[in-house]
Amino acid sequence: MSDIKQRIEQLKKELNAVVVAHNYQRPEVQDIADFVGDSLELARKCTEVEAEVIVFCGVHFMAESAAILNPQKTVLLSEGDAGCPMADMMTGAQLREWKAKYPNATVVCYINSTAEVKSESDYCCTSANAVKLTESIPDKDILFVPDKNLAHYVSTKTDKNVILYPGCCPPHDRVTPGQVAQARKNYPDAELVVHPECRPEVVALADAVLSTSQMIRHVKESSNDTFIIGTEQELMYRMKKDNPNKTFYVLSPSLICPNMKKTTINSVVKTMELKRNVVTVPEDIRIKAKRSLDRMLAVV
Ligand code: 13P
Ligand code: SF4
């Protein structure tokens, strides 16, 4: 084991810490994590760990969700300024304005949102359970924030009246139907799987629309051996590792999330040594945000 990996193992013991990482993290970071997963799996995992400290390798809203669900634990974000531009596209004040415009709508927020937005929402969801959760809501009118693309996808899969807010994930939103046409031409036998954060016109051309961990399972189980991957390119690290005989191509060069790339193995060591980047949420907001997250975790 390299010196740096040994140091991380030692720090895990000293701090009684567990390291969790999102599927978009650099390979070197995935390799030292105790658990790697999608947003739903990571939120669930954080409620199950016994360690006192959770070191979150991902972006701010993910560590914040872990802190909301586990107030008794210390949550450290691997890189303090790793944020999510989509989460920053809606403030609590903006959500309050939209709620005033649609007073009868039930509010569903994507987990890629701030704690304040979660606290003002009725339900939270991830891309893995957005359709199932929205379907389970008895009301017809759903104000879905902040991702217009995931909201649109949900509107096509349910009979709800889904009201969209104009937020998006820049790397996924930049993928174009022209890039799909080019990829289909280059790899005519490949299966195209995309994330629902892509635009509706891209989603419409895909063979499957899945969250990141759903994609990992799908490519393993599929009888196809070539895939075009329509999400952040690092997802292919795990896919290649799990399926050495299959071939993967990224759909677009735009599919790199600079915030997910901020964390390195060195930043994990520094964060643990200094116990820096502690993520906390004011208690009044935390309690209300936890209600919408608990409802998300209740959907299986
Ligand atoms: P999932 O891993 O939940 O599919 O999320 C994708 C994403 O964009 C996280 O920021
Ligand atoms: Fe945010 Fe998109 Fe990066 Fe996920 S991939 S953290 S949604 S910018």
PDB file of C-alpha atoms and ligand atoms in Angstrom:
ATOM      1  CA  MET A   1       0.000   0.000   0.000  1.00  0.00           C
ATOM      2  CA  SER A   2       1.363   3.481  -0.843  1.00  0.00           C
ATOM      3  CA  ASP A   3       2.361   5.823   2.007  1.00  0.00           C
ATOM      4  CA  ILE A   4      -0.575   8.109   1.375  1.00  0.00           C
ATOM      5  CA  LYS A   5      -3.085   5.257   1.433  1.00  0.00           C
ATOM      6  CA  GLN A   6      -1.558   4.017   4.683  1.00  0.00           C
ATOM      7  CA  ARG A   7      -1.849   7.524   6.126  1.00  0.00           C
ATOM      8  CA  ILE A   8      -5.552   7.632   5.232  1.00  0.00           C
ATOM      9  CA  GLU A   9      -6.161   4.235   6.859  1.00  0.00           C
ATOM     10  CA  GLN A  10      -4.354   5.458   9.989  1.00  0.00           C
ATOM     11  CA  LEU A  11      -6.421   8.676  10.056  1.00  0.00           C
ATOM     12  CA  LYS A  12      -9.643   6.674   9.665  1.00  0.00           C
ATOM     13  CA  LYS A  13      -8.733   4.779  12.849  1.00  0.00           C
ATOM     14  CA  GLU A  14      -7.567   7.868  14.776  1.00  0.00           C
ATOM     15  CA  LEU A  15     -10.702   9.853  13.983  1.00  0.00           C
ATOM     16  CA  ASN A  16     -13.100   6.899  13.969  1.00  0.00           C
ATOM     17  CA  ALA A  17     -13.981   8.063  10.461  1.00  0.00           C
ATOM     18  CA  VAL A  18     -15.552   6.597   7.371  1.00  0.00           C
ATOM     19  CA  VAL A  19     -14.798   7.979   3.889  1.00  0.00           C
ATOM     20  CA  VAL A  20     -17.651   8.028   1.380  1.00  0.00           C
ATOM     21  CA  ALA A  21     -17.350   9.136  -2.254  1.00  0.00           C
ATOM     22  CA  HIS A  22     -19.700   9.939  -5.112  1.00  0.00           C
ATOM     23  CA  ASN A  23     -19.436   7.973  -8.363  1.00  0.00           C
ATOM     24  CA  TYR A  24     -18.017  11.095 -10.116  1.00  0.00           C
ATOM     25  CA  GLN A  25     -14.936  11.330  -7.875  1.00  0.00           C
ATOM     26  CA  ARG A  26     -11.435  10.805  -9.260  1.00  0.00           C
ATOM     27  CA  PRO A  27     -10.335   7.129  -9.427  1.00  0.00           C
ATOM     28  CA  GLU A  28      -7.672   7.693  -6.732  1.00  0.00           C
ATOM     29  CA  VAL A  29     -10.390   8.994  -4.390  1.00  0.00           C
ATOM     30  CA  GLN A  30     -12.847   6.187  -5.190  1.00  0.00           C
ATOM     31  CA  ASP A  31     -10.060   3.736  -4.394  1.00  0.00           C
ATOM     32  CA  ILE A  32      -9.538   4.974  -0.808  1.00  0.00           C
ATOM     33  CA  ALA A  33     -13.261   5.345  -0.008  1.00  0.00           C
ATOM     34  CA  ASP A  34     -15.080   2.862   2.214  1.00  0.00           C
ATOM     35  CA  PHE A  35     -18.213   3.322   0.125  1.00  0.00           C
ATOM     36  CA  VAL A  36     -18.810   4.743  -3.372  1.00  0.00           C
ATOM     37  CA  GLY A  37     -22.314   5.388  -4.674  1.00  0.00           C
ATOM     38  CA  ASP A  38     -24.973   7.656  -6.143  1.00  0.00           C
ATOM     39  CA  SER A  39     -26.662  10.431  -4.170  1.00  0.00           C
ATOM     40  CA  LEU A  40     -29.420   8.190  -2.820  1.00  0.00           C
ATOM     41  CA  GLU A  41     -27.072   5.389  -1.764  1.00  0.00           C
ATOM     42  CA  LEU A  42     -24.724   7.870  -0.087  1.00  0.00           C
ATOM     43  CA  ALA A  43     -27.536   9.558   1.865  1.00  0.00           C
ATOM     44  CA  ARG A  44     -28.800   6.139   2.960  1.00  0.00           C
ATOM     45  CA  LYS A  45     -25.311   4.899   3.823  1.00  0.00           C
ATOM     46  CA  CYS A  46     -24.658   7.946   6.010  1.00  0.00           C
ATOM     47  CA  THR A  47     -27.655   7.025   8.208  1.00  0.00           C
ATOM     48  CA  GLU A  48     -26.220   3.532   8.719  1.00  0.00           C
ATOM     49  CA  VAL A  49     -22.564   4.174   9.615  1.00  0.00           C
ATOM     50  CA  GLU A  50     -21.367   3.829  13.176  1.00  0.00           C
ATOM     51  CA  ALA A  51     -18.235   5.986  12.781  1.00  0.00           C
ATOM     52  CA  GLU A  52     -18.168   9.360  14.554  1.00  0.00           C
ATOM     53  CA  VAL A  53     -16.802  11.256  11.548  1.00  0.00           C
ATOM     54  CA  ILE A  54     -18.057  11.112   7.939  1.00  0.00           C
ATOM     55  CA  VAL A  55     -15.544  12.389   5.363  1.00  0.00           C
ATOM     56  CA  PHE A  56     -17.617  13.235   2.294  1.00  0.00           C
ATOM     57  CA  CYS A  57     -15.830  13.214  -1.070  1.00  0.00           C
ATOM     58  CA  GLY A  58     -18.303  14.958  -3.325  1.00  0.00           C
ATOM     59  CA  VAL A  59     -19.945  18.382  -3.374  1.00  0.00           C
ATOM     60  CA  HIS A  60     -21.411  20.592  -0.673  1.00  0.00           C
ATOM     61  CA  PHE A  61     -25.115  19.629  -0.880  1.00  0.00           C
ATOM     62  CA  MET A  62     -24.170  15.961  -0.384  1.00  0.00           C
ATOM     63  CA  ALA A  63     -22.195  16.625   2.803  1.00  0.00           C
ATOM     64  CA  GLU A  64     -24.961  18.977   3.937  1.00  0.00           C
ATOM     65  CA  SER A  65     -27.545  16.212   3.475  1.00  0.00           C
ATOM     66  CA  ALA A  66     -25.352  13.889   5.559  1.00  0.00           C
ATOM     67  CA  ALA A  67     -25.200  16.574   8.282  1.00  0.00           C
ATOM     68  CA  ILE A  68     -28.984  17.069   8.180  1.00  0.00           C
ATOM     69  CA  LEU A  69     -29.591  13.341   8.605  1.00  0.00           C
ATOM     70  CA  ASN A  70     -26.859  12.790  11.248  1.00  0.00           C
ATOM     71  CA  PRO A  71     -26.656  15.743  13.653  1.00  0.00           C
ATOM     72  CA  GLN A  72     -24.713  13.653  16.178  1.00  0.00           C
ATOM     73  CA  LYS A  73     -21.862  13.035  13.710  1.00  0.00           C
ATOM     74  CA  THR A  74     -19.125  15.325  12.419  1.00  0.00           C
ATOM     75  CA  VAL A  75     -19.330  15.704   8.633  1.00  0.00           C
ATOM     76  CA  LEU A  76     -16.229  16.932   6.783  1.00  0.00           C
ATOM     77  CA  LEU A  77     -16.362  17.949   3.119  1.00  0.00           C
ATOM     78  CA  SER A  78     -13.209  16.832   1.294  1.00  0.00           C
ATOM     79  CA  GLU A  79     -12.760  20.201  -0.475  1.00  0.00           C
ATOM     80  CA  GLY A  80     -14.396  23.230   1.148  1.00  0.00           C
ATOM     81  CA  ASP A  81     -15.293  25.037  -2.069  1.00  0.00           C
ATOM     82  CA  ALA A  82     -16.638  22.034  -4.001  1.00  0.00           C
ATOM     83  CA  GLY A  83     -20.151  23.249  -4.691  1.00  0.00           C
ATOM     84  CA  CYS A  84     -22.875  22.419  -7.196  1.00  0.00           C
ATOM     85  CA  PRO A  85     -23.847  25.213  -9.618  1.00  0.00           C
ATOM     86  CA  MET A  86     -27.321  23.704  -9.993  1.00  0.00           C
ATOM     87  CA  ALA A  87     -27.941  23.790  -6.226  1.00  0.00           C
ATOM     88  CA  ASP A  88     -26.841  27.441  -6.251  1.00  0.00           C
ATOM     89  CA  MET A  89     -29.399  28.314  -8.952  1.00  0.00           C
ATOM     90  CA  MET A  90     -32.223  28.476  -6.397  1.00  0.00           C
ATOM     91  CA  THR A  91     -32.153  30.292  -3.053  1.00  0.00           C
ATOM     92  CA  GLY A  92     -34.678  29.883  -0.258  1.00  0.00           C
ATOM     93  CA  ALA A  93     -36.114  33.322  -1.148  1.00  0.00           C
ATOM     94  CA  GLN A  94     -36.588  32.284  -4.788  1.00  0.00           C
ATOM     95  CA  LEU A  95     -38.413  29.119  -3.726  1.00  0.00           C
ATOM     96  CA  ARG A  96     -40.680  31.165  -1.449  1.00  0.00           C
ATOM     97  CA  GLU A  97     -41.540  33.421  -4.440  1.00  0.00           C
ATOM     98  CA  TRP A  98     -42.378  30.379  -6.590  1.00  0.00           C
ATOM     99  CA  LYS A  99     -44.485  28.869  -3.821  1.00  0.00           C
ATOM    100  CA  ALA A 100     -46.427  32.139  -3.617  1.00  0.00           C
ATOM    101  CA  LYS A 101     -47.070  31.888  -7.394  1.00  0.00           C
ATOM    102  CA  TYR A 102     -48.284  28.262  -7.119  1.00  0.00           C
ATOM    103  CA  PRO A 103     -49.862  28.073  -3.637  1.00  0.00           C
ATOM    104  CA  ASN A 104     -51.640  24.761  -4.300  1.00  0.00           C
ATOM    105  CA  ALA A 105     -48.608  22.891  -5.609  1.00  0.00           C
ATOM    106  CA  THR A 106     -46.714  20.261  -3.616  1.00  0.00           C
ATOM    107  CA  VAL A 107     -42.999  21.045  -3.653  1.00  0.00           C
ATOM    108  CA  VAL A 108     -40.499  18.337  -4.615  1.00  0.00           C
ATOM    109  CA  CYS A 109     -36.840  19.315  -4.522  1.00  0.00           C
ATOM    110  CA  TYR A 110     -33.985  17.427  -6.098  1.00  0.00           C
ATOM    111  CA  ILE A 111     -31.321  16.542  -3.504  1.00  0.00           C
ATOM    112  CA  ASN A 112     -29.012  18.837  -5.544  1.00  0.00           C
ATOM    113  CA  SER A 113     -30.340  21.847  -3.608  1.00  0.00           C
ATOM    114  CA  THR A 114     -29.446  23.885  -0.538  1.00  0.00           C
ATOM    115  CA  ALA A 115     -30.557  22.961   2.986  1.00  0.00           C
ATOM    116  CA  GLU A 116     -32.826  26.017   2.980  1.00  0.00           C
ATOM    117  CA  VAL A 117     -34.566  24.876  -0.228  1.00  0.00           C
ATOM    118  CA  LYS A 118     -34.996  21.400   1.292  1.00  0.00           C
ATOM    119  CA  SER A 119     -36.472  22.975   4.417  1.00  0.00           C
ATOM    120  CA  GLU A 120     -39.070  24.818   2.296  1.00  0.00           C
ATOM    121  CA  SER A 121     -39.977  21.663   0.310  1.00  0.00           C
ATOM    122  CA  ASP A 122     -42.512  18.929   1.025  1.00  0.00           C
ATOM    123  CA  TYR A 123     -40.418  16.102  -0.397  1.00  0.00           C
ATOM    124  CA  CYS A 124     -36.852  15.553  -1.557  1.00  0.00           C
ATOM    125  CA  CYS A 125     -35.726  13.042  -4.203  1.00  0.00           C
ATOM    126  CA  THR A 126     -32.699  11.957  -6.204  1.00  0.00           C
ATOM    127  CA  SER A 127     -32.529  10.956  -9.849  1.00  0.00           C
ATOM    128  CA  ALA A 128     -32.827   7.320  -8.699  1.00  0.00           C
ATOM    129  CA  ASN A 129     -36.291   7.752  -7.170  1.00  0.00           C
ATOM    130  CA  ALA A 130     -37.713  11.006  -8.623  1.00  0.00           C
ATOM    131  CA  VAL A 131     -40.399   9.245 -10.692  1.00  0.00           C
ATOM    132  CA  LYS A 132     -41.425   6.802  -7.959  1.00  0.00           C
ATOM    133  CA  LEU A 133     -41.544   9.503  -5.293  1.00  0.00           C
ATOM    134  CA  THR A 134     -43.547  11.944  -7.435  1.00  0.00           C
ATOM    135  CA  GLU A 135     -45.955   9.175  -8.388  1.00  0.00           C
ATOM    136  CA  SER A 136     -46.551   8.396  -4.699  1.00  0.00           C
ATOM    137  CA  ILE A 137     -47.756  11.947  -3.971  1.00  0.00           C
ATOM    138  CA  PRO A 138     -51.576  12.164  -3.932  1.00  0.00           C
ATOM    139  CA  ASP A 139     -51.697  15.755  -5.258  1.00  0.00           C
ATOM    140  CA  LYS A 140     -51.765  16.601  -8.956  1.00  0.00           C
ATOM    141  CA  ASP A 141     -49.759  19.854  -9.084  1.00  0.00           C
ATOM    142  CA  ILE A 142     -46.049  19.426  -8.391  1.00  0.00           C
ATOM    143  CA  LEU A 143     -43.570  22.281  -8.245  1.00  0.00           C
ATOM    144  CA  PHE A 144     -40.305  20.471  -9.021  1.00  0.00           C
ATOM    145  CA  VAL A 145     -37.055  22.357  -8.264  1.00  0.00           C
ATOM    146  CA  PRO A 146     -34.335  23.232  -9.198  1.00  0.00           C
ATOM    147  CA  ASP A 147     -33.592  20.956 -12.219  1.00  0.00           C
ATOM    148  CA  LYS A 148     -35.811  21.678 -15.226  1.00  0.00           C
ATOM    149  CA  ASN A 149     -34.459  18.633 -17.088  1.00  0.00           C
ATOM    150  CA  LEU A 150     -35.162  16.104 -14.333  1.00  0.00           C
ATOM    151  CA  ALA A 151     -38.541  17.812 -13.813  1.00  0.00           C
ATOM    152  CA  HIS A 152     -39.342  17.375 -17.497  1.00  0.00           C
ATOM    153  CA  TYR A 153     -38.327  13.718 -17.384  1.00  0.00           C
ATOM    154  CA  VAL A 154     -40.615  13.166 -14.367  1.00  0.00           C
ATOM    155  CA  SER A 155     -43.472  14.901 -16.222  1.00  0.00           C
ATOM    156  CA  THR A 156     -43.145  12.373 -19.071  1.00  0.00           C
ATOM    157  CA  LYS A 157     -43.238   9.392 -16.687  1.00  0.00           C
ATOM    158  CA  THR A 158     -46.140  10.418 -14.415  1.00  0.00           C
ATOM    159  CA  ASP A 159     -49.614  11.889 -14.897  1.00  0.00           C
ATOM    160  CA  LYS A 160     -48.765  14.872 -12.679  1.00  0.00           C
ATOM    161  CA  ASN A 161     -48.902  18.508 -13.674  1.00  0.00           C
ATOM    162  CA  VAL A 162     -45.196  19.270 -13.146  1.00  0.00           C
ATOM    163  CA  ILE A 163     -44.215  22.937 -12.871  1.00  0.00           C
ATOM    164  CA  LEU A 164     -40.581  23.506 -13.887  1.00  0.00           C
ATOM    165  CA  TYR A 165     -38.036  25.901 -12.400  1.00  0.00           C
ATOM    166  CA  PRO A 166     -35.228  26.912 -14.809  1.00  0.00           C
ATOM    167  CA  GLY A 167     -32.201  25.370 -13.040  1.00  0.00           C
ATOM    168  CA  CYS A 168     -29.877  22.797 -14.597  1.00  0.00           C
ATOM    169  CA  CYS A 169     -26.577  20.960 -14.294  1.00  0.00           C
ATOM    170  CA  PRO A 170     -24.195  22.791 -16.689  1.00  0.00           C
ATOM    171  CA  PRO A 171     -22.128  19.717 -17.751  1.00  0.00           C
ATOM    172  CA  HIS A 172     -25.245  17.625 -18.523  1.00  0.00           C
ATOM    173  CA  ASP A 173     -27.236  20.506 -20.017  1.00  0.00           C
ATOM    174  CA  ARG A 174     -24.483  21.187 -22.553  1.00  0.00           C
ATOM    175  CA  VAL A 175     -24.937  17.784 -24.243  1.00  0.00           C
ATOM    176  CA  THR A 176     -26.652  18.216 -27.637  1.00  0.00           C
ATOM    177  CA  PRO A 177     -28.711  15.964 -29.934  1.00  0.00           C
ATOM    178  CA  GLY A 178     -25.963  16.556 -32.554  1.00  0.00           C
ATOM    179  CA  GLN A 179     -23.479  14.862 -30.228  1.00  0.00           C
ATOM    180  CA  VAL A 180     -25.882  11.937 -29.866  1.00  0.00           C
ATOM    181  CA  ALA A 181     -26.119  11.632 -33.686  1.00  0.00           C
ATOM    182  CA  GLN A 182     -22.334  11.704 -33.980  1.00  0.00           C
ATOM    183  CA  ALA A 183     -21.859   9.079 -31.247  1.00  0.00           C
ATOM    184  CA  ARG A 184     -24.495   6.813 -32.835  1.00  0.00           C
ATOM    185  CA  LYS A 185     -22.642   7.134 -36.149  1.00  0.00           C
ATOM    186  CA  ASN A 186     -19.254   6.381 -34.557  1.00  0.00           C
ATOM    187  CA  TYR A 187     -20.522   3.427 -32.486  1.00  0.00           C
ATOM    188  CA  PRO A 188     -23.593   2.048 -34.258  1.00  0.00           C
ATOM    189  CA  ASP A 189     -23.836  -1.090 -32.068  1.00  0.00           C
ATOM    190  CA  ALA A 190     -23.507   0.724 -28.739  1.00  0.00           C
ATOM    191  CA  GLU A 191     -26.295   1.195 -26.224  1.00  0.00           C
ATOM    192  CA  LEU A 192     -26.814   4.828 -25.172  1.00  0.00           C
ATOM    193  CA  VAL A 193     -27.510   5.399 -21.466  1.00  0.00           C
ATOM    194  CA  VAL A 194     -28.028   8.960 -20.217  1.00  0.00           C
ATOM    195  CA  HIS A 195     -28.657  10.752 -16.940  1.00  0.00           C
ATOM    196  CA  PRO A 196     -32.003  12.573 -16.590  1.00  0.00           C
ATOM    197  CA  GLU A 197     -30.081  15.822 -15.957  1.00  0.00           C
ATOM    198  CA  CYS A 198     -29.589  15.895 -19.764  1.00  0.00           C
ATOM    199  CA  ARG A 199     -31.960  17.979 -21.889  1.00  0.00           C
ATOM    200  CA  PRO A 200     -35.298  16.440 -22.969  1.00  0.00           C
ATOM    201  CA  GLU A 201     -34.193  16.311 -26.621  1.00  0.00           C
ATOM    202  CA  VAL A 202     -31.152  14.215 -25.601  1.00  0.00           C
ATOM    203  CA  VAL A 203     -33.131  12.026 -23.180  1.00  0.00           C
ATOM    204  CA  ALA A 204     -35.631  11.299 -25.988  1.00  0.00           C
ATOM    205  CA  LEU A 205     -32.839   9.713 -28.068  1.00  0.00           C
ATOM    206  CA  ALA A 206     -31.465   7.439 -25.316  1.00  0.00           C
ATOM    207  CA  ASP A 207     -31.939   3.684 -24.863  1.00  0.00           C
ATOM    208  CA  ALA A 208     -32.066   4.037 -21.063  1.00  0.00           C
ATOM    209  CA  VAL A 209     -32.362   6.965 -18.615  1.00  0.00           C
ATOM    210  CA  LEU A 210     -30.788   6.163 -15.247  1.00  0.00           C
ATOM    211  CA  SER A 211     -29.075   7.516 -12.126  1.00  0.00           C
ATOM    212  CA  THR A 212     -25.332   6.872 -11.883  1.00  0.00           C
ATOM    213  CA  SER A 213     -25.525   3.705  -9.772  1.00  0.00           C
ATOM    214  CA  GLN A 214     -28.437   2.419 -11.839  1.00  0.00           C
ATOM    215  CA  MET A 215     -26.153   2.829 -14.897  1.00  0.00           C
ATOM    216  CA  ILE A 216     -23.385   0.830 -13.188  1.00  0.00           C
ATOM    217  CA  ARG A 217     -25.813  -2.037 -12.558  1.00  0.00           C
ATOM    218  CA  HIS A 218     -27.399  -1.750 -16.006  1.00  0.00           C
ATOM    219  CA  VAL A 219     -24.162  -2.066 -18.025  1.00  0.00           C
ATOM    220  CA  LYS A 220     -23.160  -5.094 -15.953  1.00  0.00           C
ATOM    221  CA  GLU A 221     -26.450  -6.895 -16.554  1.00  0.00           C
ATOM    222  CA  SER A 222     -26.911  -5.906 -20.211  1.00  0.00           C
ATOM    223  CA  SER A 223     -26.022  -8.403 -22.936  1.00  0.00           C
ATOM    224  CA  ASN A 224     -24.510  -5.527 -24.959  1.00  0.00           C
ATOM    225  CA  ASP A 225     -20.771  -5.057 -24.858  1.00  0.00           C
ATOM    226  CA  THR A 226     -20.433  -1.441 -26.033  1.00  0.00           C
ATOM    227  CA  PHE A 227     -21.975   1.602 -24.359  1.00  0.00           C
ATOM    228  CA  ILE A 228     -22.132   5.354 -24.867  1.00  0.00           C
ATOM    229  CA  ILE A 229     -22.280   6.975 -21.438  1.00  0.00           C
ATOM    230  CA  GLY A 230     -24.280  10.188 -21.080  1.00  0.00           C
ATOM    231  CA  THR A 231     -23.093  11.348 -17.672  1.00  0.00           C
ATOM    232  CA  GLU A 232     -19.935  12.602 -15.936  1.00  0.00           C
ATOM    233  CA  GLN A 233     -17.030  10.728 -17.485  1.00  0.00           C
ATOM    234  CA  GLU A 234     -15.568   9.374 -14.221  1.00  0.00           C
ATOM    235  CA  LEU A 235     -18.462   6.955 -13.941  1.00  0.00           C
ATOM    236  CA  MET A 236     -16.661   4.922 -16.583  1.00  0.00           C
ATOM    237  CA  TYR A 237     -13.821   4.162 -14.129  1.00  0.00           C
ATOM    238  CA  ARG A 238     -16.017   1.787 -12.138  1.00  0.00           C
ATOM    239  CA  MET A 239     -17.727   0.460 -15.262  1.00  0.00           C
ATOM    240  CA  LYS A 240     -14.394  -0.478 -16.833  1.00  0.00           C
ATOM    241  CA  LYS A 241     -13.171  -2.039 -13.597  1.00  0.00           C
ATOM    242  CA  ASP A 242     -16.336  -4.128 -13.207  1.00  0.00           C
ATOM    243  CA  ASN A 243     -16.537  -5.094 -16.912  1.00  0.00           C
ATOM    244  CA  PRO A 244     -13.040  -5.487 -18.384  1.00  0.00           C
ATOM    245  CA  ASN A 245     -14.440  -7.058 -21.564  1.00  0.00           C
ATOM    246  CA  LYS A 246     -16.911  -4.272 -22.333  1.00  0.00           C
ATOM    247  CA  THR A 247     -16.176  -0.927 -24.026  1.00  0.00           C
ATOM    248  CA  PHE A 248     -17.372   2.501 -22.880  1.00  0.00           C
ATOM    249  CA  TYR A 249     -17.356   5.874 -24.661  1.00  0.00           C
ATOM    250  CA  VAL A 250     -18.357   9.203 -23.151  1.00  0.00           C
ATOM    251  CA  LEU A 251     -21.190  10.932 -25.049  1.00  0.00           C
ATOM    252  CA  SER A 252     -19.780  14.478 -24.924  1.00  0.00           C
ATOM    253  CA  PRO A 253     -16.563  16.249 -23.895  1.00  0.00           C
ATOM    254  CA  SER A 254     -18.735  18.566 -21.764  1.00  0.00           C
ATOM    255  CA  LEU A 255     -19.373  15.740 -19.302  1.00  0.00           C
ATOM    256  CA  ILE A 256     -16.802  16.742 -16.700  1.00  0.00           C
ATOM    257  CA  CYS A 257     -17.910  18.298 -13.405  1.00  0.00           C
ATOM    258  CA  PRO A 258     -15.103  20.643 -12.272  1.00  0.00           C
ATOM    259  CA  ASN A 259     -16.431  20.677  -8.711  1.00  0.00           C
ATOM    260  CA  MET A 260     -16.323  16.899  -8.418  1.00  0.00           C
ATOM    261  CA  LYS A 261     -12.738  17.008  -9.669  1.00  0.00           C
ATOM    262  CA  LYS A 262     -11.561  19.379  -6.903  1.00  0.00           C
ATOM    263  CA  THR A 263     -11.025  16.553  -4.419  1.00  0.00           C
ATOM    264  CA  THR A 264      -7.721  14.718  -4.635  1.00  0.00           C
ATOM    265  CA  ILE A 265      -6.246  12.052  -2.404  1.00  0.00           C
ATOM    266  CA  ASN A 266      -4.056  14.811  -0.876  1.00  0.00           C
ATOM    267  CA  SER A 267      -7.043  16.955  -0.037  1.00  0.00           C
ATOM    268  CA  VAL A 268      -8.639  13.999   1.749  1.00  0.00           C
ATOM    269  CA  VAL A 269      -5.520  13.617   3.911  1.00  0.00           C
ATOM    270  CA  LYS A 270      -5.406  17.362   4.694  1.00  0.00           C
ATOM    271  CA  THR A 271      -9.107  17.462   5.530  1.00  0.00           C
ATOM    272  CA  MET A 272      -8.750  14.556   7.929  1.00  0.00           C
ATOM    273  CA  GLU A 273      -5.541  15.848   9.531  1.00  0.00           C
ATOM    274  CA  LEU A 274      -6.974  19.311  10.125  1.00  0.00           C
ATOM    275  CA  LYS A 275     -10.562  18.163  10.721  1.00  0.00           C
ATOM    276  CA  ARG A 276     -11.409  21.033   8.384  1.00  0.00           C
ATOM    277  CA  ASN A 277     -14.498  21.884   6.291  1.00  0.00           C
ATOM    278  CA  VAL A 278     -16.986  20.857   8.977  1.00  0.00           C
ATOM    279  CA  VAL A 279     -20.468  21.103   7.443  1.00  0.00           C
ATOM    280  CA  THR A 280     -23.281  22.158   9.773  1.00  0.00           C
ATOM    281  CA  VAL A 281     -26.851  23.342   9.271  1.00  0.00           C
ATOM    282  CA  PRO A 282     -28.759  25.702  11.614  1.00  0.00           C
ATOM    283  CA  GLU A 283     -31.097  23.571  13.747  1.00  0.00           C
ATOM    284  CA  ASP A 284     -34.396  25.227  12.656  1.00  0.00           C
ATOM    285  CA  ILE A 285     -33.534  24.620   8.970  1.00  0.00           C
ATOM    286  CA  ARG A 286     -32.119  21.153   9.665  1.00  0.00           C
ATOM    287  CA  ILE A 287     -35.307  19.872  11.294  1.00  0.00           C
ATOM    288  CA  LYS A 288     -37.497  21.004   8.385  1.00  0.00           C
ATOM    289  CA  ALA A 289     -35.012  19.798   5.742  1.00  0.00           C
ATOM    290  CA  LYS A 290     -34.773  16.400   7.448  1.00  0.00           C
ATOM    291  CA  ARG A 291     -38.508  15.890   7.006  1.00  0.00           C
ATOM    292  CA  SER A 292     -38.206  16.081   3.204  1.00  0.00           C
ATOM    293  CA  LEU A 293     -35.072  13.885   3.215  1.00  0.00           C
ATOM    294  CA  ASP A 294     -36.740  11.280   5.453  1.00  0.00           C
ATOM    295  CA  ARG A 295     -39.611  11.124   2.975  1.00  0.00           C
ATOM    296  CA  MET A 296     -37.070  10.536   0.204  1.00  0.00           C
ATOM    297  CA  LEU A 297     -35.416   7.673   2.129  1.00  0.00           C
ATOM    298  CA  ALA A 298     -38.821   6.091   2.773  1.00  0.00           C
ATOM    299  CA  VAL A 299     -39.230   5.392  -0.968  1.00  0.00           C
ATOM    300  CA  VAL A 300     -37.689   2.008  -1.762  1.00  0.00           C
TER     301      VAL A 300
HETATM  302  P1  13P B   1     -26.744  10.597  -9.000  1.00  0.00           P
HETATM  303  O1  13P B   1     -25.443   9.959  -8.642  1.00  0.00           O
HETATM  304  O2  13P B   1     -27.687  10.564  -7.860  1.00  0.00           O
HETATM  305  O3  13P B   1     -27.302  10.018 -10.255  1.00  0.00           O
HETATM  306  O4  13P B   1     -26.460  12.141  -9.230  1.00  0.00           O
HETATM  307  C1  13P B   1     -25.801  12.705 -10.271  1.00  0.00           C
HETATM  308  C2  13P B   1     -25.288  14.040  -9.963  1.00  0.00           C
HETATM  309  O5  13P B   1     -25.253  14.922 -10.762  1.00  0.00           O
HETATM  310  C3  13P B   1     -24.751  14.301  -8.651  1.00  0.00           C
HETATM  311  O6  13P B   1     -24.356  15.601  -8.568  1.00  0.00           O
HETATM  312 FE1  SF4 B   2     -23.876  19.675  -9.751  1.00  0.00          FE
HETATM  313 FE2  SF4 B   2     -23.908  18.689 -12.207  1.00  0.00          FE
HETATM  314 FE3  SF4 B   2     -21.660  18.630 -10.859  1.00  0.00          FE
HETATM  315 FE4  SF4 B   2     -23.684  17.022 -10.160  1.00  0.00          FE
HETATM  316  S1  SF4 B   2     -22.526  16.955 -12.063  1.00  0.00           S
HETATM  317  S2  SF4 B   2     -22.425  18.272  -8.797  1.00  0.00           S
HETATM  318  S3  SF4 B   2     -25.435  18.351 -10.650  1.00  0.00           S
HETATM  319  S4  SF4 B   2     -22.778  20.472 -11.527  1.00  0.00           S
END
